[in-house]
């Protein structure tokens, strides 16, 4: 992204960098309006302390500052350090819980000085499972590493399958490649229960029932193997466990799969044939598939498809879940887990799962993952209750599942909460201290990616407003106040960028794939491709064309000894989610609910800006439902409705359209405080975890809906 700054140091324009081969000079709709966010009149500019006697809980929008008083950074840092010390002494340092996710995805801002700080302190470690853990683990079980078809090469495909992937809405920079491929005759198939922008533009939209993807993937494999459409040579050479997989898929006849997925048997066959016989065939699986209780297994089964057909062999074929495995940052240097040895614990702290924050705060245990983990270090399911919560890069008051449980936890008067933020969010309403954070225009960072293969430098463009400070600065300062004397707490961002790159004596990175990259070159060029992607025309990168693979068997794994050793099913199977139309709970709550993202927000980011809200007006605070489900409940388009289950309730306006199949309803993630009753879709979602990776299950939720007779239609 290029930022134009005027002579007064004010950013006046943002635009895509035309020299970036993936983003090609355009920005998505929400980031094109990024300056509205940077210069928003309600940015938090100064450190704030909750006024004595003001209860924690939703504050009136636009008047949040009245609950706080301005303090200096010195006062705030001293007071926070004193409280953290006291908490650590009284309850043990593990009673302090950091909570962060993807507010910034810069390598430094996402996880560096903060990790050092909490390792040295002995604070609980956070298992960052809320987004992609189930799918990432699934992909790694099959291939060993998260690589994929280069984004640019999707333009060469003759078939693109978007599976649980809202390309046009969430990943718009892939869309031009899709369009180019289609100009050359490619077809686009979208597998998504919801009619997204992507689905509406597809050649074939398969409105699969939520949580039934494993059945479909196994059904496709059934047809492929029955009809001999697999790539036998590729499978023999590169994969492990085909015989046992073949045995397993025997039961997944098109007829049975049709009954689960809501497709017809002949559609299952058609999809399998088209996928297996079109070359190149590119699979864009995204994380939508795995926000479901059986989502890890579903993602794993889907990931096997290009291995069965040998699609990786054809340039423009194969698939992509994420390209993040290609970025081998020197994380040990950035995060310094070795500092845990000098913490009061003398070891790595227990791990708390971020997807069960409600439970962690309600003192019902910490929701640690028990299975399928790749980084199981040390996490006893015990340990002290959480007494201090340090939130940055995240808005758990809006994005965490089971909102009402989270809210009860945040309301605890004995919980000390610090929030580092840009705006008064659903989370700052519960903070004891609110600290002002910078936007990415106001600090320097280095970036990897999960949708391309370029290392990028994002240089500071403007001065921060007020007293806003970046994450690195905050945790460096706080470390000084805690009396942490290690040199690494005084590192500058530039030094840390060099550490991330593991810069060698000649000034170049020593990270695998980055050996040609020097910081000075990044400063000049902004973005530099990873080594294997430097000459895409003559030496195109095609992952997984040949082994050895970084799995235990050295092969692509259809059958997983790793899972077998954990007592889990080594082969994929379809298991209906606990909350689905087949479950006992469906008697009381018969509708499957999709707690969806917005095309013009970034999770909960941007939802507070009027311009962005306008772009979302069509679906904002609406419940989308099928005409049959509306009719049987006496609901008409535009009626006020009540949506509820045992966890919570939400009042929305009915939008009866063709966007969801019968039995499925959908609404959008929003700030809870922008709804009249102070709740959002996560009031309905649960803390139940995915089968692999212990991730959140935003898309396995049952609800009931009724006309809201307490209100007349707006
Ligand atoms: N505009 C915009 N862009 C974003 C984001 C945003 O909030 N807004 N968020 C960013 C983030 S954090 C992420 S992780 C990525 C995620 O990008 P995606 O993975 O594309 O994210 P989702 O919208 O969660 O899921 C994609 C689709 O999966 C569908 N889906 C739900 N349940 C099922 C199911 O059981 N089976 C199948 N086949 N599909 C299902 C949903 O209806 C949805 O349309 O996007 C990023 N980009
Ligand atoms: N119902 C439902 N819930 C969901 C999802 C869904 O699809 N449906 N999606 C899930 C997914 S995929 C994800 S990834 C999570 C995302 O969860 P979060 O990462 O919490 O996402 P955001 O809502 O973007 O909130 C990030 C916050 O960080 C702040 N921030 C931005 N930059 C900085 C910075 O440099 N420093 C600090 N200190 N703060 C900063 C922003 O102002 C913003 O309030 O949400 C999950 N929750
Ligand atoms: Mo995400």
mmCIF file of N, CA and C and ligand atoms in Angstrom, residues 30 131 163-166 169-170 191-194 196 208-213 286-289 291-292 450 594 596-603 699, ligand 1:
data_model
loop_
_atom_site.group_PDB
_atom_site.id
_atom_site.type_symbol
_atom_site.label_atom_id
_atom_site.label_comp_id
_atom_site.label_asym_id
_atom_site.label_seq_id
_atom_site.Cartn_x
_atom_site.Cartn_y
_atom_site.Cartn_z
ATOM 1 N N UNK A 30 -12.787 -1.830 2.203
ATOM 2 C CA UNK A 30 -12.689 -1.345 3.580
ATOM 3 C C UNK A 30 -11.375 -0.625 3.845
ATOM 4 N N UNK A 131 -9.098 -18.608 14.983
ATOM 5 C CA UNK A 131 -9.292 -18.406 13.544
ATOM 6 C C UNK A 131 -9.024 -19.645 12.717
ATOM 7 N N UNK A 163 -13.980 -23.473 -1.696
ATOM 8 C CA UNK A 163 -14.637 -24.358 -0.707
ATOM 9 C C UNK A 163 -14.588 -23.663 0.658
ATOM 10 N N UNK A 164 -15.744 -23.236 1.122
ATOM 11 C CA UNK A 164 -15.774 -22.473 2.379
ATOM 12 C C UNK A 164 -14.894 -21.253 2.263
ATOM 13 N N UNK A 165 -14.918 -20.635 1.106
ATOM 14 C CA UNK A 165 -14.015 -19.520 0.822
ATOM 15 C C UNK A 165 -14.803 -18.420 0.142
ATOM 16 N N UNK A 166 -14.990 -17.324 0.829
ATOM 17 C CA UNK A 166 -15.692 -16.190 0.232
ATOM 18 C C UNK A 166 -14.661 -15.275 -0.426
ATOM 19 N N UNK A 169 -15.536 -11.574 -1.068
ATOM 20 C CA UNK A 169 -15.759 -10.802 0.151
ATOM 21 C C UNK A 169 -14.519 -10.691 1.031
ATOM 22 N N UNK A 170 -13.812 -11.810 1.229
ATOM 23 C CA UNK A 170 -12.747 -11.844 2.242
ATOM 24 C C UNK A 170 -11.342 -11.856 1.673
ATOM 25 N N UNK A 191 -18.586 -23.826 -2.911
ATOM 26 C CA UNK A 191 -19.243 -24.733 -1.957
ATOM 27 C C UNK A 191 -19.386 -23.982 -0.644
ATOM 28 N N UNK A 192 -20.583 -23.511 -0.385
ATOM 29 C CA UNK A 192 -20.806 -22.597 0.745
ATOM 30 C C UNK A 192 -22.299 -22.593 1.044
ATOM 31 N N UNK A 193 -22.707 -22.795 2.286
ATOM 32 C CA UNK A 193 -24.141 -22.786 2.582
ATOM 33 C C UNK A 193 -24.788 -21.432 2.301
ATOM 34 N N UNK A 194 -23.972 -20.396 2.250
ATOM 35 C CA UNK A 194 -24.493 -19.039 2.106
ATOM 36 C C UNK A 194 -24.213 -18.534 0.696
ATOM 37 N N UNK A 196 -22.819 -16.091 -0.992
ATOM 38 C CA UNK A 196 -21.921 -14.943 -0.856
ATOM 39 C C UNK A 196 -21.831 -14.207 -2.191
ATOM 40 N N UNK A 208 -24.143 -26.230 0.307
ATOM 41 C CA UNK A 208 -23.990 -27.399 1.183
ATOM 42 C C UNK A 208 -24.532 -27.092 2.582
ATOM 43 N N UNK A 209 -25.053 -28.124 3.246
ATOM 44 C CA UNK A 209 -25.494 -27.909 4.630
ATOM 45 C C UNK A 209 -24.282 -27.711 5.527
ATOM 46 N N UNK A 210 -24.362 -26.798 6.490
ATOM 47 C CA UNK A 210 -23.209 -26.519 7.353
ATOM 48 C C UNK A 210 -22.677 -27.787 8.017
ATOM 49 N N UNK A 211 -21.361 -27.891 8.048
ATOM 50 C CA UNK A 211 -20.729 -28.983 8.789
ATOM 51 C C UNK A 211 -20.769 -30.336 8.120
ATOM 52 N N UNK A 212 -21.138 -30.396 6.836
ATOM 53 C CA UNK A 212 -21.211 -31.706 6.167
ATOM 54 C C UNK A 212 -20.113 -31.880 5.115
ATOM 55 N N UNK A 213 -19.103 -31.011 5.153
ATOM 56 C CA UNK A 213 -18.069 -31.027 4.116
ATOM 57 C C UNK A 213 -17.258 -32.309 4.097
ATOM 58 N N UNK A 286 -10.812 -22.116 2.188
ATOM 59 C CA UNK A 286 -10.475 -21.121 3.194
ATOM 60 C C UNK A 286 -10.980 -21.601 4.545
ATOM 61 N N UNK A 287 -10.808 -20.758 5.548
ATOM 62 C CA UNK A 287 -11.032 -21.217 6.906
ATOM 63 C C UNK A 287 -12.509 -21.339 7.283
ATOM 64 N N UNK A 288 -13.402 -20.953 6.373
ATOM 65 C CA UNK A 288 -14.830 -21.101 6.661
ATOM 66 C C UNK A 288 -15.205 -22.538 6.971
ATOM 67 N N UNK A 289 -14.578 -23.471 6.263
ATOM 68 C CA UNK A 289 -14.882 -24.897 6.430
ATOM 69 C C UNK A 289 -14.633 -25.374 7.856
ATOM 70 N N UNK A 291 -14.570 -23.724 10.788
ATOM 71 C CA UNK A 291 -15.176 -23.086 11.965
ATOM 72 C C UNK A 291 -16.371 -23.915 12.411
ATOM 73 N N UNK A 292 -16.228 -25.205 12.310
ATOM 74 C CA UNK A 292 -17.308 -26.139 12.505
ATOM 75 C C UNK A 292 -16.773 -27.263 13.386
ATOM 76 N N UNK A 450 -0.524 -14.652 4.303
ATOM 77 C CA UNK A 450 -1.088 -15.989 4.156
ATOM 78 C C UNK A 450 -1.788 -16.164 2.814
ATOM 79 N N UNK A 594 -25.457 -19.272 11.049
ATOM 80 C CA UNK A 594 -24.117 -18.863 10.603
ATOM 81 C C UNK A 594 -23.827 -17.464 11.148
ATOM 82 N N UNK A 596 -21.759 -14.816 10.781
ATOM 83 C CA UNK A 596 -20.851 -14.498 9.679
ATOM 84 C C UNK A 596 -20.037 -13.215 9.839
ATOM 85 N N UNK A 597 -18.960 -13.163 9.055
ATOM 86 C CA UNK A 597 -18.177 -11.935 8.900
ATOM 87 C C UNK A 597 -18.886 -10.981 7.941
ATOM 88 N N UNK A 598 -18.347 -9.778 7.834
ATOM 89 C CA UNK A 598 -18.880 -8.772 6.907
ATOM 90 C C UNK A 598 -17.894 -8.538 5.766
ATOM 91 N N UNK A 599 -18.430 -8.218 4.592
ATOM 92 C CA UNK A 599 -17.562 -7.933 3.448
ATOM 93 C C UNK A 599 -16.783 -6.633 3.655
ATOM 94 N N UNK A 600 -17.306 -5.729 4.452
ATOM 95 C CA UNK A 600 -16.674 -4.405 4.561
ATOM 96 C C UNK A 600 -16.132 -4.076 5.951
ATOM 97 N N UNK A 601 -16.119 -5.049 6.826
ATOM 98 C CA UNK A 601 -15.390 -4.909 8.090
ATOM 99 C C UNK A 601 -14.283 -5.950 8.078
ATOM 100 N N UNK A 602 -13.407 -5.871 9.053
ATOM 101 C CA UNK A 602 -12.392 -6.904 9.246
ATOM 102 C C UNK A 602 -12.702 -7.484 10.618
ATOM 103 N N UNK A 603 -13.422 -8.578 10.642
ATOM 104 C CA UNK A 603 -13.976 -9.087 11.892
ATOM 105 C C UNK A 603 -14.710 -7.939 12.579
ATOM 106 N N UNK A 699 -19.532 -21.749 13.308
ATOM 107 C CA UNK A 699 -20.516 -22.185 12.324
ATOM 108 C C UNK A 699 -21.208 -23.501 12.705
HETATM 109 N N1 LIG B 1 -13.990 -8.391 4.132
HETATM 110 C C1 LIG B 1 -13.409 -9.160 5.052
HETATM 111 N N2 LIG B 1 -12.305 -9.856 4.726
HETATM 112 C C2 LIG B 1 -11.729 -10.678 5.650
HETATM 113 C C3 LIG B 1 -12.222 -10.766 6.974
HETATM 114 C C4 LIG B 1 -13.382 -10.005 7.298
HETATM 115 O O1 LIG B 1 -13.879 -10.036 8.433
HETATM 116 N N3 LIG B 1 -13.945 -9.239 6.310
HETATM 117 N N4 LIG B 1 -11.617 -11.579 7.892
HETATM 118 C C5 LIG B 1 -10.278 -12.094 7.599
HETATM 119 C C6 LIG B 1 -10.030 -13.284 8.402
HETATM 120 S S1 LIG B 1 -9.644 -13.080 10.026
HETATM 121 C C7 LIG B 1 -10.055 -14.529 7.888
HETATM 122 S S2 LIG B 1 -9.687 -15.850 8.885
HETATM 123 C C8 LIG B 1 -10.355 -14.767 6.477
HETATM 124 C C9 LIG B 1 -11.380 -15.860 6.378
HETATM 125 O O2 LIG B 1 -11.819 -16.033 5.098
HETATM 126 P P1 LIG B 1 -12.928 -17.133 4.824
HETATM 127 O O3 LIG B 1 -12.442 -18.463 5.175
HETATM 128 O O4 LIG B 1 -13.413 -16.897 3.448
HETATM 129 O O5 LIG B 1 -13.988 -16.749 5.957
HETATM 130 P P2 LIG B 1 -15.449 -17.016 6.386
HETATM 131 O O6 LIG B 1 -16.287 -15.905 5.883
HETATM 132 O O7 LIG B 1 -15.449 -17.275 7.831
HETATM 133 O O8 LIG B 1 -15.876 -18.378 5.694
HETATM 134 C C10 LIG B 1 -16.016 -18.506 4.301
HETATM 135 C C11 LIG B 1 -17.350 -19.076 3.963
HETATM 136 O O9 LIG B 1 -17.517 -20.326 4.602
HETATM 137 C C12 LIG B 1 -18.910 -20.526 4.685
HETATM 138 N N5 LIG B 1 -19.237 -21.636 5.578
HETATM 139 C C13 LIG B 1 -19.742 -21.613 6.830
HETATM 140 N N6 LIG B 1 -19.941 -22.863 7.283
HETATM 141 C C14 LIG B 1 -19.555 -23.694 6.295
HETATM 142 C C15 LIG B 1 -19.532 -25.103 6.145
HETATM 143 O O10 LIG B 1 -19.876 -25.863 7.037
HETATM 144 N N7 LIG B 1 -19.082 -25.583 4.956
HETATM 145 C C16 LIG B 1 -18.680 -24.776 3.938
HETATM 146 N N8 LIG B 1 -18.285 -25.340 2.815
HETATM 147 N N9 LIG B 1 -18.698 -23.440 4.058
HETATM 148 C C17 LIG B 1 -19.106 -22.909 5.222
HETATM 149 C C18 LIG B 1 -19.445 -19.212 5.146
HETATM 150 O O11 LIG B 1 -20.803 -19.093 4.769
HETATM 151 C C19 LIG B 1 -18.516 -18.232 4.448
HETATM 152 O O12 LIG B 1 -19.138 -17.593 3.334
HETATM 153 O O13 LIG B 1 -10.870 -13.606 5.868
HETATM 154 C C20 LIG B 1 -10.110 -12.437 6.128
HETATM 155 N N10 LIG B 1 -10.652 -11.403 5.288
#
